[in-house]
Amino acid sequence: MPEQVVESIMEAVVARNPGETEFHQAVHEVAESVAIAIKKHPELARAKIFERIMEPERQIIFRVPWQDDSGRIHINRGFRVEFNSAIGPYKGGLRFHPSVYLGIIKFLGFEQVFKNALTTTPIGGGKGGSDFDPKGKTDNEVMRFCQSFMSELFRHVGPDTDVPAGDIGVGTREIGYLFGQYKKLTNSFTGTLTGKGLGWGGSLVRKEATGYGLIYFISRMLQTLGKDWKDLPVVISGSGNVSIYACERAQQFGARVIAMSDSNGYIVDEAGIKLDTVKKIKEVQRGRIKEYAAEHSSAQYNEGSAGIWTVPCKVALPSATQNEIDVESAQSLVKNGCIAVGEGANMPSTPEAIQTFIDNGVSFGPAKAANAGGVVTSALEMCQNSMRLDWTFEEVDKRLHLIMDSIYDQAVQAAEAFGVPGNLADGANIAGFLKVAHAMMAQGLV
Ligand code: NDP
Ligand code: 2IT
């Protein structure tokens, strides 16, 4: 696709999907990479494969009514976008966050298609969620919301159709309530959701998987720079599922993680983050990162989450949310000597921020590749559920590590083959796209 084709595709995307700015951003980024691949594969342009991928196979939007503990009625909106099933059942998380609207779910679903293709496992792409805010809700309120959400979703999903999992605001608690309602409505115990609890179909390592996978991926990037984790100062944004387990593995590999955040602010602890405290505050008490500073005199708390990128570090792992690193934050990381950025979150860097990293020789691990460990392990959970077997922690972790290595290799090899050596973002987009494109070509115009 020459440059004019990318521009005309973008005009069409914006006209057909007005106001969905995150979706436009995600499509633009992939279109630019794929243009390189399509030059070598004109048959894919003639078959309009990219244009077909951009249009979700199915989009479901539904009402989610629920009652709070005082009996008041609330109405939220639920989404499931079934994006692409060329290589397997739709697969991807559910996000519960007040910022959720169709444009967020579509950007996430679109990215998921290519990420899942890179995993080497047979899963298509989808995403869902709601503008429900679990913060400050009681367990009973969250349970009633999840039951109402699943009362509609259950008819659209299934172990060979669409397999949701967690994302922001959806962890083991929410998956439990969703699973209970799904099981009751369908009278079947299947692997329709992943991220289930241990003892009722969940896989060991799923909780740790995105964070651990991120660290395995960045290890490969560091190797090519002739570095390892030992004593490297690392900054990780967020303090949720991805951030906590990225911190755990990085520390186990000898890194010095010095800052973490939430949407209110960030903590800096030059003595090294005490992860047990973060786990207690975030996983047990569902509290705020600010509370960390009250427990450790070596730490300071600062208001405002973006300030975390002014903390000097060698490795930055944005693991909170989309567009959290803008060009100023990227410049500040570069100025302070950052050598590698690994995206734990989905689309955390703006296009200008990515360009800043590339222009300044900062090694850049794109989300689709670097944070694929979560969905990789979800696919391993599906596999264990189908076999009615549970693998050990070591077995799952070994497979996760091998697959993260393969994802890294695919990105490197595609970047080389298509004339952009070292550009892992282009490489990951091209490798993921070609896998889906070839499957779609083989399956005809459906
Ligand atoms: P969690 O809900 O466990 O944690 C989210 C973290 O990010 C919290 O610290 C939260 O702070 C912070 N955050 C959320 N929204 C914002 C915002 N608008 N501004 C600043 N901070 C924010 O989610 P996960 O850890 O699961 O997900 C984090 C990222 O990783 C997301 O981009 C997700 O799509 C991606 N991801 C997740 C995977 C998974 O398996 N869970 C797999 C691959 C990617 P606060 O508590 O204040 O809201
Ligand atoms: O963005 C992601 O890859 C996820 N939230 C995990 C999806 C999954 O199905 O495990």
PDB file of N, CA and C in Angstrom, residues 123-202:
ATOM      1  N   ILE A 123      -5.817 -18.590  18.280  1.00  0.00           N
ATOM      2  CA  ILE A 123      -6.857 -17.720  18.832  1.00  0.00           C
ATOM      3  C   ILE A 123      -7.067 -16.490  17.956  1.00  0.00           C
ATOM      4  N   GLY A 124      -8.339 -16.167  17.712  1.00  0.00           N
ATOM      5  CA  GLY A 124      -8.701 -14.942  17.004  1.00  0.00           C
ATOM      6  C   GLY A 124      -8.723 -13.774  17.992  1.00  0.00           C
ATOM      7  N   GLY A 125      -9.256 -12.630  17.544  1.00  0.00           N
ATOM      8  CA  GLY A 125      -9.183 -11.435  18.391  1.00  0.00           C
ATOM      9  C   GLY A 125     -10.544 -10.840  18.717  1.00  0.00           C
ATOM     10  N   GLY A 126     -10.714 -10.422  19.954  1.00  0.00           N
ATOM     11  CA  GLY A 126     -11.933  -9.724  20.381  1.00  0.00           C
ATOM     12  C   GLY A 126     -11.663  -8.960  21.654  1.00  0.00           C
ATOM     13  N   LYS A 127     -12.592  -8.131  22.047  1.00  0.00           N
ATOM     14  CA  LYS A 127     -12.436  -7.381  23.305  1.00  0.00           C
ATOM     15  C   LYS A 127     -13.810  -6.935  23.768  1.00  0.00           C
ATOM     16  N   GLY A 128     -13.968  -6.711  25.050  1.00  0.00           N
ATOM     17  CA  GLY A 128     -15.260  -6.244  25.539  1.00  0.00           C
ATOM     18  C   GLY A 128     -15.088  -5.443  26.802  1.00  0.00           C
ATOM     19  N   GLY A 129     -16.211  -5.114  27.409  1.00  0.00           N
ATOM     20  CA  GLY A 129     -16.119  -4.381  28.661  1.00  0.00           C
ATOM     21  C   GLY A 129     -17.331  -3.524  28.913  1.00  0.00           C
ATOM     22  N   SER A 130     -17.139  -2.569  29.829  1.00  0.00           N
ATOM     23  CA  SER A 130     -18.247  -1.713  30.222  1.00  0.00           C
ATOM     24  C   SER A 130     -17.717  -0.423  30.823  1.00  0.00           C
ATOM     25  N   ASP A 131     -18.561   0.615  30.820  1.00  0.00           N
ATOM     26  CA  ASP A 131     -18.196   1.877  31.474  1.00  0.00           C
ATOM     27  C   ASP A 131     -18.470   1.826  32.978  1.00  0.00           C
ATOM     28  N   PHE A 132     -18.704   0.651  33.505  1.00  0.00           N
ATOM     29  CA  PHE A 132     -18.861   0.441  34.948  1.00  0.00           C
ATOM     30  C   PHE A 132     -17.526   0.701  35.655  1.00  0.00           C
ATOM     31  N   ASP A 133     -17.582   1.365  36.821  1.00  0.00           N
ATOM     32  CA  ASP A 133     -16.364   1.631  37.591  1.00  0.00           C
ATOM     33  C   ASP A 133     -16.368   0.782  38.860  1.00  0.00           C
ATOM     34  N   PRO A 134     -15.520  -0.251  38.919  1.00  0.00           N
ATOM     35  CA  PRO A 134     -15.538  -1.116  40.120  1.00  0.00           C
ATOM     36  C   PRO A 134     -14.989  -0.417  41.369  1.00  0.00           C
ATOM     37  N   LYS A 135     -14.285   0.735  41.177  1.00  0.00           N
ATOM     38  CA  LYS A 135     -13.673   1.418  42.338  1.00  0.00           C
ATOM     39  C   LYS A 135     -14.744   1.867  43.317  1.00  0.00           C
ATOM     40  N   GLY A 136     -14.522   1.537  44.585  1.00  0.00           N
ATOM     41  CA  GLY A 136     -15.436   1.998  45.635  1.00  0.00           C
ATOM     42  C   GLY A 136     -16.703   1.167  45.735  1.00  0.00           C
ATOM     43  N   LYS A 137     -16.855   0.146  44.910  1.00  0.00           N
ATOM     44  CA  LYS A 137     -18.054  -0.711  44.981  1.00  0.00           C
ATOM     45  C   LYS A 137     -17.785  -1.870  45.942  1.00  0.00           C
ATOM     46  N   THR A 138     -18.840  -2.346  46.575  1.00  0.00           N
ATOM     47  CA  THR A 138     -18.684  -3.510  47.444  1.00  0.00           C
ATOM     48  C   THR A 138     -18.612  -4.780  46.592  1.00  0.00           C
ATOM     49  N   ASP A 139     -18.171  -5.867  47.213  1.00  0.00           N
ATOM     50  CA  ASP A 139     -18.125  -7.151  46.486  1.00  0.00           C
ATOM     51  C   ASP A 139     -19.507  -7.514  45.959  1.00  0.00           C
ATOM     52  N   ASN A 140     -20.547  -7.252  46.779  1.00  0.00           N
ATOM     53  CA  ASN A 140     -21.903  -7.609  46.341  1.00  0.00           C
ATOM     54  C   ASN A 140     -22.349  -6.779  45.146  1.00  0.00           C
ATOM     55  N   GLU A 141     -21.962  -5.513  45.126  1.00  0.00           N
ATOM     56  CA  GLU A 141     -22.317  -4.667  43.972  1.00  0.00           C
ATOM     57  C   GLU A 141     -21.602  -5.149  42.711  1.00  0.00           C
ATOM     58  N   VAL A 142     -20.313  -5.473  42.868  1.00  0.00           N
ATOM     59  CA  VAL A 142     -19.556  -5.989  41.717  1.00  0.00           C
ATOM     60  C   VAL A 142     -20.184  -7.302  41.239  1.00  0.00           C
ATOM     61  N   MET A 143     -20.602  -8.135  42.186  1.00  0.00           N
ATOM     62  CA  MET A 143     -21.214  -9.422  41.807  1.00  0.00           C
ATOM     63  C   MET A 143     -22.509  -9.186  41.027  1.00  0.00           C
ATOM     64  N   ARG A 144     -23.355  -8.300  41.504  1.00  0.00           N
ATOM     65  CA  ARG A 144     -24.628  -8.062  40.803  1.00  0.00           C
ATOM     66  C   ARG A 144     -24.383  -7.473  39.415  1.00  0.00           C
ATOM     67  N   PHE A 145     -23.392  -6.580  39.333  1.00  0.00           N
ATOM     68  CA  PHE A 145     -23.080  -6.023  38.010  1.00  0.00           C
ATOM     69  C   PHE A 145     -22.614  -7.145  37.065  1.00  0.00           C
ATOM     70  N   CYS A 146     -21.684  -7.980  37.535  1.00  0.00           N
ATOM     71  CA  CYS A 146     -21.145  -9.053  36.678  1.00  0.00           C
ATOM     72  C   CYS A 146     -22.249 -10.011  36.249  1.00  0.00           C
ATOM     73  N   GLN A 147     -23.176 -10.309  37.169  1.00  0.00           N
ATOM     74  CA  GLN A 147     -24.267 -11.230  36.817  1.00  0.00           C
ATOM     75  C   GLN A 147     -25.152 -10.618  35.734  1.00  0.00           C
ATOM     76  N   SER A 148     -25.423  -9.324  35.856  1.00  0.00           N
ATOM     77  CA  SER A 148     -26.256  -8.662  34.848  1.00  0.00           C
ATOM     78  C   SER A 148     -25.526  -8.616  33.506  1.00  0.00           C
ATOM     79  N   PHE A 149     -24.242  -8.310  33.546  1.00  0.00           N
ATOM     80  CA  PHE A 149     -23.424  -8.250  32.320  1.00  0.00           C
ATOM     81  C   PHE A 149     -23.465  -9.612  31.611  1.00  0.00           C
ATOM     82  N   MET A 150     -23.278 -10.681  32.383  1.00  0.00           N
ATOM     83  CA  MET A 150     -23.237 -12.009  31.774  1.00  0.00           C
ATOM     84  C   MET A 150     -24.615 -12.484  31.325  1.00  0.00           C
ATOM     85  N   SER A 151     -25.679 -11.923  31.922  1.00  0.00           N
ATOM     86  CA  SER A 151     -27.028 -12.333  31.517  1.00  0.00           C
ATOM     87  C   SER A 151     -27.277 -12.025  30.049  1.00  0.00           C
ATOM     88  N   GLU A 152     -26.556 -11.062  29.490  1.00  0.00           N
ATOM     89  CA  GLU A 152     -26.624 -10.840  28.048  1.00  0.00           C
ATOM     90  C   GLU A 152     -25.462 -11.500  27.315  1.00  0.00           C
ATOM     91  N   LEU A 153     -24.250 -11.375  27.887  1.00  0.00           N
ATOM     92  CA  LEU A 153     -23.065 -11.836  27.142  1.00  0.00           C
ATOM     93  C   LEU A 153     -23.077 -13.340  26.872  1.00  0.00           C
ATOM     94  N   PHE A 154     -23.729 -14.106  27.774  1.00  0.00           N
ATOM     95  CA  PHE A 154     -23.581 -15.581  27.686  1.00  0.00           C
ATOM     96  C   PHE A 154     -24.011 -16.138  26.339  1.00  0.00           C
ATOM     97  N   ARG A 155     -25.002 -15.470  25.685  1.00  0.00           N
ATOM     98  CA  ARG A 155     -25.522 -16.030  24.424  1.00  0.00           C
ATOM     99  C   ARG A 155     -24.567 -15.793  23.256  1.00  0.00           C
ATOM    100  N   HIS A 156     -23.541 -14.980  23.467  1.00  0.00           N
ATOM    101  CA  HIS A 156     -22.617 -14.648  22.373  1.00  0.00           C
ATOM    102  C   HIS A 156     -21.266 -15.356  22.500  1.00  0.00           C
ATOM    103  N   VAL A 157     -20.990 -15.956  23.657  1.00  0.00           N
ATOM    104  CA  VAL A 157     -19.655 -16.517  23.883  1.00  0.00           C
ATOM    105  C   VAL A 157     -19.724 -18.031  24.042  1.00  0.00           C
ATOM    106  N   GLY A 158     -18.582 -18.691  24.078  1.00  0.00           N
ATOM    107  CA  GLY A 158     -18.542 -20.143  24.249  1.00  0.00           C
ATOM    108  C   GLY A 158     -17.115 -20.612  24.033  1.00  0.00           C
ATOM    109  N   PRO A 159     -16.804 -21.819  24.490  1.00  0.00           N
ATOM    110  CA  PRO A 159     -15.399 -22.269  24.475  1.00  0.00           C
ATOM    111  C   PRO A 159     -14.786 -22.345  23.083  1.00  0.00           C
ATOM    112  N   ASP A 160     -15.626 -22.526  22.039  1.00  0.00           N
ATOM    113  CA  ASP A 160     -15.105 -22.559  20.666  1.00  0.00           C
ATOM    114  C   ASP A 160     -15.570 -21.346  19.863  1.00  0.00           C
ATOM    115  N   THR A 161     -16.171 -20.349  20.546  1.00  0.00           N
ATOM    116  CA  THR A 161     -16.742 -19.196  19.843  1.00  0.00           C
ATOM    117  C   THR A 161     -16.027 -17.913  20.239  1.00  0.00           C
ATOM    118  N   ASP A 162     -16.036 -17.637  21.524  1.00  0.00           N
ATOM    119  CA  ASP A 162     -15.486 -16.377  22.026  1.00  0.00           C
ATOM    120  C   ASP A 162     -15.148 -16.590  23.495  1.00  0.00           C
ATOM    121  N   VAL A 163     -13.900 -16.325  23.863  1.00  0.00           N
ATOM    122  CA  VAL A 163     -13.423 -16.634  25.214  1.00  0.00           C
ATOM    123  C   VAL A 163     -12.868 -15.365  25.882  1.00  0.00           C
ATOM    124  N   PRO A 164     -13.694 -14.657  26.666  1.00  0.00           N
ATOM    125  CA  PRO A 164     -13.213 -13.437  27.341  1.00  0.00           C
ATOM    126  C   PRO A 164     -12.268 -13.737  28.513  1.00  0.00           C
ATOM    127  N   ALA A 165     -11.592 -12.679  28.960  1.00  0.00           N
ATOM    128  CA  ALA A 165     -10.685 -12.769  30.117  1.00  0.00           C
ATOM    129  C   ALA A 165     -10.684 -11.409  30.805  1.00  0.00           C
ATOM    130  N   GLY A 166      -9.648 -11.119  31.600  1.00  0.00           N
ATOM    131  CA  GLY A 166      -9.584  -9.844  32.315  1.00  0.00           C
ATOM    132  C   GLY A 166      -8.834  -8.768  31.547  1.00  0.00           C
ATOM    133  N   ASP A 167      -8.954  -7.568  32.026  1.00  0.00           N
ATOM    134  CA  ASP A 167      -8.177  -6.401  31.571  1.00  0.00           C
ATOM    135  C   ASP A 167      -8.320  -5.395  32.712  1.00  0.00           C
ATOM    136  N   ILE A 168      -8.193  -4.112  32.449  1.00  0.00           N
ATOM    137  CA  ILE A 168      -8.319  -3.120  33.527  1.00  0.00           C
ATOM    138  C   ILE A 168      -9.661  -3.312  34.255  1.00  0.00           C
ATOM    139  N   GLY A 169      -9.586  -3.397  35.579  1.00  0.00           N
ATOM    140  CA  GLY A 169     -10.803  -3.488  36.386  1.00  0.00           C
ATOM    141  C   GLY A 169     -11.444  -4.871  36.411  1.00  0.00           C
ATOM    142  N   VAL A 170     -10.857  -5.814  35.719  1.00  0.00           N
ATOM    143  CA  VAL A 170     -11.403  -7.183  35.730  1.00  0.00           C
ATOM    144  C   VAL A 170     -10.272  -8.150  36.093  1.00  0.00           C
ATOM    145  N   GLY A 171     -10.367  -8.699  37.298  1.00  0.00           N
ATOM    146  CA  GLY A 171      -9.381  -9.668  37.783  1.00  0.00           C
ATOM    147  C   GLY A 171     -10.102 -10.939  38.206  1.00  0.00           C
ATOM    148  N   THR A 172      -9.440 -11.715  39.057  1.00  0.00           N
ATOM    149  CA  THR A 172     -10.001 -13.017  39.433  1.00  0.00           C
ATOM    150  C   THR A 172     -11.380 -12.877  40.090  1.00  0.00           C
ATOM    151  N   ARG A 173     -11.591 -11.813  40.898  1.00  0.00           N
ATOM    152  CA  ARG A 173     -12.900 -11.651  41.540  1.00  0.00           C
ATOM    153  C   ARG A 173     -14.001 -11.526  40.489  1.00  0.00           C
ATOM    154  N   GLU A 174     -13.800 -10.639  39.528  1.00  0.00           N
ATOM    155  CA  GLU A 174     -14.833 -10.397  38.510  1.00  0.00           C
ATOM    156  C   GLU A 174     -15.020 -11.637  37.629  1.00  0.00           C
ATOM    157  N   ILE A 175     -13.895 -12.274  37.241  1.00  0.00           N
ATOM    158  CA  ILE A 175     -13.999 -13.480  36.398  1.00  0.00           C
ATOM    159  C   ILE A 175     -14.801 -14.554  37.158  1.00  0.00           C
ATOM    160  N   GLY A 176     -14.616 -14.634  38.467  1.00  0.00           N
ATOM    161  CA  GLY A 176     -15.379 -15.609  39.266  1.00  0.00           C
ATOM    162  C   GLY A 176     -16.872 -15.375  39.179  1.00  0.00           C
ATOM    163  N   TYR A 177     -17.289 -14.132  39.380  1.00  0.00           N
ATOM    164  CA  TYR A 177     -18.734 -13.831  39.320  1.00  0.00           C
ATOM    165  C   TYR A 177     -19.276 -14.032  37.893  1.00  0.00           C
ATOM    166  N   LEU A 178     -18.491 -13.659  36.898  1.00  0.00           N
ATOM    167  CA  LEU A 178     -18.932 -13.837  35.505  1.00  0.00           C
ATOM    168  C   LEU A 178     -19.062 -15.332  35.193  1.00  0.00           C
ATOM    169  N   PHE A 179     -18.078 -16.101  35.665  1.00  0.00           N
ATOM    170  CA  PHE A 179     -18.070 -17.537  35.390  1.00  0.00           C
ATOM    171  C   PHE A 179     -19.262 -18.234  36.071  1.00  0.00           C
ATOM    172  N   GLY A 180     -19.519 -17.845  37.328  1.00  0.00           N
ATOM    173  CA  GLY A 180     -20.644 -18.457  38.060  1.00  0.00           C
ATOM    174  C   GLY A 180     -21.953 -18.250  37.321  1.00  0.00           C
ATOM    175  N   GLN A 181     -22.167 -17.045  36.816  1.00  0.00           N
ATOM    176  CA  GLN A 181     -23.409 -16.747  36.106  1.00  0.00           C
ATOM    177  C   GLN A 181     -23.454 -17.473  34.751  1.00  0.00           C
ATOM    178  N   TYR A 182     -22.322 -17.533  34.081  1.00  0.00           N
ATOM    179  CA  TYR A 182     -22.271 -18.239  32.783  1.00  0.00           C
ATOM    180  C   TYR A 182     -22.613 -19.715  32.978  1.00  0.00           C
ATOM    181  N   LYS A 183     -22.034 -20.299  33.995  1.00  0.00           N
ATOM    182  CA  LYS A 183     -22.245 -21.729  34.287  1.00  0.00           C
ATOM    183  C   LYS A 183     -23.713 -21.989  34.602  1.00  0.00           C
ATOM    184  N   LYS A 184     -24.309 -21.078  35.370  1.00  0.00           N
ATOM    185  CA  LYS A 184     -25.709 -21.273  35.750  1.00  0.00           C
ATOM    186  C   LYS A 184     -26.616 -21.159  34.515  1.00  0.00           C
ATOM    187  N   LEU A 185     -26.366 -20.150  33.667  1.00  0.00           N
ATOM    188  CA  LEU A 185     -27.251 -19.919  32.512  1.00  0.00           C
ATOM    189  C   LEU A 185     -27.112 -20.993  31.441  1.00  0.00           C
ATOM    190  N   THR A 186     -25.921 -21.568  31.316  1.00  0.00           N
ATOM    191  CA  THR A 186     -25.707 -22.546  30.232  1.00  0.00           C
ATOM    192  C   THR A 186     -25.722 -23.984  30.740  1.00  0.00           C
ATOM    193  N   ASN A 187     -25.743 -24.148  32.051  1.00  0.00           N
ATOM    194  CA  ASN A 187     -25.665 -25.485  32.655  1.00  0.00           C
ATOM    195  C   ASN A 187     -24.475 -26.264  32.111  1.00  0.00           C
ATOM    196  N   SER A 188     -23.326 -25.578  32.011  1.00  0.00           N
ATOM    197  CA  SER A 188     -22.130 -26.275  31.526  1.00  0.00           C
ATOM    198  C   SER A 188     -20.885 -25.681  32.174  1.00  0.00           C
ATOM    199  N   PHE A 189     -19.934 -26.536  32.436  1.00  0.00           N
ATOM    200  CA  PHE A 189     -18.659 -26.113  33.027  1.00  0.00           C
ATOM    201  C   PHE A 189     -17.615 -26.212  31.925  1.00  0.00           C
ATOM    202  N   THR A 190     -17.309 -25.065  31.312  1.00  0.00           N
ATOM    203  CA  THR A 190     -16.388 -25.081  30.171  1.00  0.00           C
ATOM    204  C   THR A 190     -15.321 -24.008  30.360  1.00  0.00           C
ATOM    205  N   GLY A 191     -14.381 -23.985  29.429  1.00  0.00           N
ATOM    206  CA  GLY A 191     -13.303 -22.982  29.487  1.00  0.00           C
ATOM    207  C   GLY A 191     -13.672 -21.700  28.769  1.00  0.00           C
ATOM    208  N   THR A 192     -14.921 -21.246  28.931  1.00  0.00           N
ATOM    209  CA  THR A 192     -15.370 -20.060  28.188  1.00  0.00           C
ATOM    210  C   THR A 192     -14.728 -18.766  28.669  1.00  0.00           C
ATOM    211  N   LEU A 193     -14.290 -18.735  29.930  1.00  0.00           N
ATOM    212  CA  LEU A 193     -13.552 -17.555  30.413  1.00  0.00           C
ATOM    213  C   LEU A 193     -12.160 -18.023  30.822  1.00  0.00           C
ATOM    214  N   THR A 194     -11.160 -17.172  30.649  1.00  0.00           N
ATOM    215  CA  THR A 194      -9.843 -17.491  31.214  1.00  0.00           C
ATOM    216  C   THR A 194      -9.494 -16.465  32.288  1.00  0.00           C
ATOM    217  N   GLY A 195      -8.466 -16.845  33.082  1.00  0.00           N
ATOM    218  CA  GLY A 195      -8.161 -16.033  34.256  1.00  0.00           C
ATOM    219  C   GLY A 195      -8.989 -16.527  35.430  1.00  0.00           C
ATOM    220  N   LYS A 196      -9.482 -17.762  35.314  1.00  0.00           N
ATOM    221  CA  LYS A 196     -10.280 -18.342  36.409  1.00  0.00           C
ATOM    222  C   LYS A 196      -9.364 -18.616  37.609  1.00  0.00           C
ATOM    223  N   GLY A 197      -9.984 -18.833  38.760  1.00  0.00           N
ATOM    224  CA  GLY A 197      -9.208 -19.077  39.974  1.00  0.00           C
ATOM    225  C   GLY A 197      -8.597 -20.475  39.950  1.00  0.00           C
ATOM    226  N   LEU A 198      -7.530 -20.618  40.744  1.00  0.00           N
ATOM    227  CA  LEU A 198      -6.897 -21.935  40.829  1.00  0.00           C
ATOM    228  C   LEU A 198      -7.857 -22.862  41.566  1.00  0.00           C
ATOM    229  N   GLY A 199      -8.013 -24.076  41.061  1.00  0.00           N
ATOM    230  CA  GLY A 199      -8.941 -25.016  41.697  1.00  0.00           C
ATOM    231  C   GLY A 199     -10.274 -25.076  40.980  1.00  0.00           C
ATOM    232  N   TRP A 200     -10.609 -24.118  40.144  1.00  0.00           N
ATOM    233  CA  TRP A 200     -11.845 -24.217  39.342  1.00  0.00           C
ATOM    234  C   TRP A 200     -11.592 -23.857  37.886  1.00  0.00           C
ATOM    235  N   GLY A 201     -10.476 -24.416  37.368  1.00  0.00           N
ATOM    236  CA  GLY A 201     -10.219 -24.290  35.931  1.00  0.00           C
ATOM    237  C   GLY A 201      -9.170 -23.277  35.553  1.00  0.00           C
ATOM    238  N   GLY A 202      -8.700 -22.510  36.537  1.00  0.00           N
ATOM    239  CA  GLY A 202      -7.671 -21.505  36.221  1.00  0.00           C
ATOM    240  C   GLY A 202      -6.306 -22.149  36.030  1.00  0.00           C
TER     241      GLY A 202
END
